[in-house]
mmCIF file of C-alpha atoms in Angstrom:
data_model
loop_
_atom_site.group_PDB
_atom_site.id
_atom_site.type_symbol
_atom_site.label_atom_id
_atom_site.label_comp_id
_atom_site.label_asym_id
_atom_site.label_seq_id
_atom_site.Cartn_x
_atom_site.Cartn_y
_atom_site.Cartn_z
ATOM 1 C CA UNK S 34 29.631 3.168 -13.504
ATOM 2 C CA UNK S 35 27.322 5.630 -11.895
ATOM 3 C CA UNK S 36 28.092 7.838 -9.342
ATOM 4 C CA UNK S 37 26.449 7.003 -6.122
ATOM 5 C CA UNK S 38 26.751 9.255 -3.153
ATOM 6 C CA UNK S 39 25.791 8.399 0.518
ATOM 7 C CA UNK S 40 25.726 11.373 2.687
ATOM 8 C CA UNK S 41 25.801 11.680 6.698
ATOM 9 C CA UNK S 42 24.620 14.282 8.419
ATOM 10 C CA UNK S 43 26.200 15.217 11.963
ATOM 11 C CA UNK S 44 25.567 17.743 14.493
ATOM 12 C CA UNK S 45 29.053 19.450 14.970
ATOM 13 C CA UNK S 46 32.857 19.288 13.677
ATOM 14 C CA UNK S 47 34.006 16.838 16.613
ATOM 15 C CA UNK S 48 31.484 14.236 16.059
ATOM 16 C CA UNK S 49 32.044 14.560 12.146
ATOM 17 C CA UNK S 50 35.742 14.077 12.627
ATOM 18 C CA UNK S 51 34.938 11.105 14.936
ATOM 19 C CA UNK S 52 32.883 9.257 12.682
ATOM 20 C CA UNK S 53 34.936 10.015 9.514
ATOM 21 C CA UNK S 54 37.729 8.059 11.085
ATOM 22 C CA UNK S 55 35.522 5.367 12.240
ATOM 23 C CA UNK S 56 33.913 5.120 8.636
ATOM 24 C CA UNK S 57 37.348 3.953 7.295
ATOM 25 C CA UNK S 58 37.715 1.376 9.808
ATOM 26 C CA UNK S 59 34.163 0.180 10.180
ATOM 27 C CA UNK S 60 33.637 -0.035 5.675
ATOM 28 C CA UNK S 61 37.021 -0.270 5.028
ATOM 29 C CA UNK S 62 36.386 2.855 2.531
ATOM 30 C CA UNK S 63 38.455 3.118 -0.577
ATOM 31 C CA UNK S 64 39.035 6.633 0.081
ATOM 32 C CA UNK S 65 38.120 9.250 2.971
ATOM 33 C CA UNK S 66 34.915 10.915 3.071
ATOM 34 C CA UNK S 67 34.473 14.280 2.758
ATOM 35 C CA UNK S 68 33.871 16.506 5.113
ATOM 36 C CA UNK S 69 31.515 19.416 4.513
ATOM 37 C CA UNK S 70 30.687 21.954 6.725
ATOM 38 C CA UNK S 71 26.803 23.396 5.748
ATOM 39 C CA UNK S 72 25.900 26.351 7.744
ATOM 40 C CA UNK S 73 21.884 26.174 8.524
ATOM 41 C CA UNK S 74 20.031 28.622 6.824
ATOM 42 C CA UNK S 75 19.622 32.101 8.429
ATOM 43 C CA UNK S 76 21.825 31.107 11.298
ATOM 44 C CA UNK S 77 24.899 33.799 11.670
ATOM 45 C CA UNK S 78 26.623 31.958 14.434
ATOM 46 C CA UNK S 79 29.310 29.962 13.628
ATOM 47 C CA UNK S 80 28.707 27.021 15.871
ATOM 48 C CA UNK S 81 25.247 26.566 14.114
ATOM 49 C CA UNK S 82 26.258 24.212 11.500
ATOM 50 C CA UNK S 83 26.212 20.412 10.757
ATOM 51 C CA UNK S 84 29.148 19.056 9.415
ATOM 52 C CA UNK S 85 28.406 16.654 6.860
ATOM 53 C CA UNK S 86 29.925 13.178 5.264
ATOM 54 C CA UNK S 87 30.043 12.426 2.055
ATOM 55 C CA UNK S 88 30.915 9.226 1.032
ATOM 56 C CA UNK S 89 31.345 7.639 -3.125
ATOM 57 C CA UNK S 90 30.015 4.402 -3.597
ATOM 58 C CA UNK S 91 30.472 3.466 -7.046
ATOM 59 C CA UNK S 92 30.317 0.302 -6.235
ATOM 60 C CA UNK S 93 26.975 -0.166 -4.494
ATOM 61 C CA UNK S 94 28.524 -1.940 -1.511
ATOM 62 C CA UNK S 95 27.829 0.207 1.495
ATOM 63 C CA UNK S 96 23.991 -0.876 3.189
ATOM 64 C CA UNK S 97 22.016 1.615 3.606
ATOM 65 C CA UNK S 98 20.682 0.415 6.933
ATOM 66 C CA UNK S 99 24.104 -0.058 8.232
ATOM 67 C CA UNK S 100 25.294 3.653 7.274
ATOM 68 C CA UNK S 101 21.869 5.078 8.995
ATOM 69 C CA UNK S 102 22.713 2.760 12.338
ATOM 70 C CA UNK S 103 26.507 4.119 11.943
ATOM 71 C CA UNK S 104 25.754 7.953 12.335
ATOM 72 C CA UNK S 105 23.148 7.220 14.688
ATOM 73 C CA UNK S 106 25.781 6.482 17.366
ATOM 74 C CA UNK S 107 26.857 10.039 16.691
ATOM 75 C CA UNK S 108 23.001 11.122 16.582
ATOM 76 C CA UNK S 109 23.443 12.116 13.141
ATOM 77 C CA UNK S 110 21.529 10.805 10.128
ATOM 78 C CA UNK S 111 21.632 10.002 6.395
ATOM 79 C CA UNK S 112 20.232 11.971 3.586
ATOM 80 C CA UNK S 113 19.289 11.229 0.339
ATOM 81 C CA UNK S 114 21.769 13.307 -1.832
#
Protein backbone atom coordinates (compact mmCIF):
# COMPACT_ATOMS: atom_id res chain seq x y z
CA UNK A 1 0.00 0.00 0.00
CA UNK A 2 1.44 3.37 -0.75
CA UNK A 3 1.54 6.10 1.37
CA UNK A 4 -0.69 8.87 0.31
CA UNK A 5 -0.71 12.14 2.12
CA UNK A 6 -3.35 14.98 1.76
CA UNK A 7 -2.27 18.12 3.34
CA UNK A 8 -4.39 21.36 4.44
CA UNK A 9 -3.12 24.43 4.78
CA UNK A 10 -4.76 27.00 7.35
CA UNK A 11 -4.13 30.43 8.34
CA UNK A 12 -3.73 30.21 12.22
CA UNK A 13 -3.83 27.59 15.27
CA UNK A 14 -7.70 28.24 16.01
CA UNK A 15 -8.94 27.58 12.63
CA UNK A 16 -6.50 24.46 12.37
CA UNK A 17 -7.87 23.11 15.60
CA UNK A 18 -11.41 23.80 14.26
CA UNK A 19 -11.15 21.99 11.19
CA UNK A 20 -9.10 19.06 12.60
CA UNK A 21 -12.09 18.21 14.70
CA UNK A 22 -14.47 18.71 11.95
CA UNK A 23 -12.24 16.44 9.60
CA UNK A 24 -13.03 13.45 11.92
CA UNK A 25 -16.61 14.02 11.82
CA UNK A 26 -17.09 15.17 8.27
CA UNK A 27 -14.52 11.77 6.70
CA UNK A 28 -14.97 9.79 9.48
CA UNK A 29 -10.93 9.60 9.56
CA UNK A 30 -9.30 6.47 10.80
CA UNK A 31 -7.02 8.43 12.83
CA UNK A 32 -6.48 12.31 13.67
CA UNK A 33 -4.61 14.48 11.47
CA UNK A 34 -1.69 16.03 12.30
CA UNK A 35 -1.20 19.18 13.16
CA UNK A 36 1.89 21.06 12.04
CA UNK A 37 2.76 24.34 12.78
CA UNK A 38 5.21 25.84 9.64
CA UNK A 39 6.54 29.18 10.42
CA UNK A 40 6.71 31.32 6.94
CA UNK A 41 9.99 31.93 5.84
CA UNK A 42 11.87 35.01 7.18
CA UNK A 43 8.99 35.88 9.42
CA UNK A 44 10.30 36.21 13.29
CA UNK A 45 6.90 36.78 14.75
CA UNK A 46 5.29 34.11 16.20
CA UNK A 47 1.77 34.69 15.04
CA UNK A 48 3.11 34.50 11.37
CA UNK A 49 2.59 30.93 10.77
CA UNK A 50 0.04 28.55 9.10
CA UNK A 51 -0.81 25.66 10.89
CA UNK A 52 -1.06 22.82 8.72
CA UNK A 53 -3.16 19.30 8.38
CA UNK A 54 -1.89 16.39 7.47
CA UNK A 55 -3.98 13.70 6.78
CA UNK A 56 -2.88 9.53 5.61
CA UNK A 57 -4.90 8.15 3.07
CA UNK A 58 -3.71 4.83 2.33
CA UNK A 59 -6.64 4.00 1.16
CA UNK A 60 -7.39 6.49 -1.62
CA UNK A 61 -10.83 7.33 -0.24
CA UNK A 62 -10.77 10.98 0.65
CA UNK A 63 -11.88 13.33 -2.82
CA UNK A 64 -9.78 15.65 -3.53
CA UNK A 65 -12.42 18.21 -4.43
CA UNK A 66 -14.21 17.61 -1.26
CA UNK A 67 -10.95 18.16 1.02
CA UNK A 68 -10.18 21.57 -1.10
CA UNK A 69 -14.12 22.72 -0.49
CA UNK A 70 -13.55 21.53 3.34
CA UNK A 71 -10.61 23.98 4.24
CA UNK A 72 -12.07 26.51 2.16
CA UNK A 73 -14.72 27.18 4.83
CA UNK A 74 -11.73 27.92 7.02
CA UNK A 75 -10.08 29.92 3.96
CA UNK A 76 -7.36 27.54 3.96
CA UNK A 77 -6.27 25.34 1.06
CA UNK A 78 -4.73 22.01 -0.01
CA UNK A 79 -1.27 21.33 -1.13
CA UNK A 80 0.23 18.83 -3.00
CA UNK A 81 2.66 17.13 -0.47
Amino acid sequence: MSDVRHVLVLPDRDAAEEAAEALGERFRLSEEPQLVRDALAGEDDAEDAQWLLVLRDEEKRLDVRELEEFVGEWDGWREEP
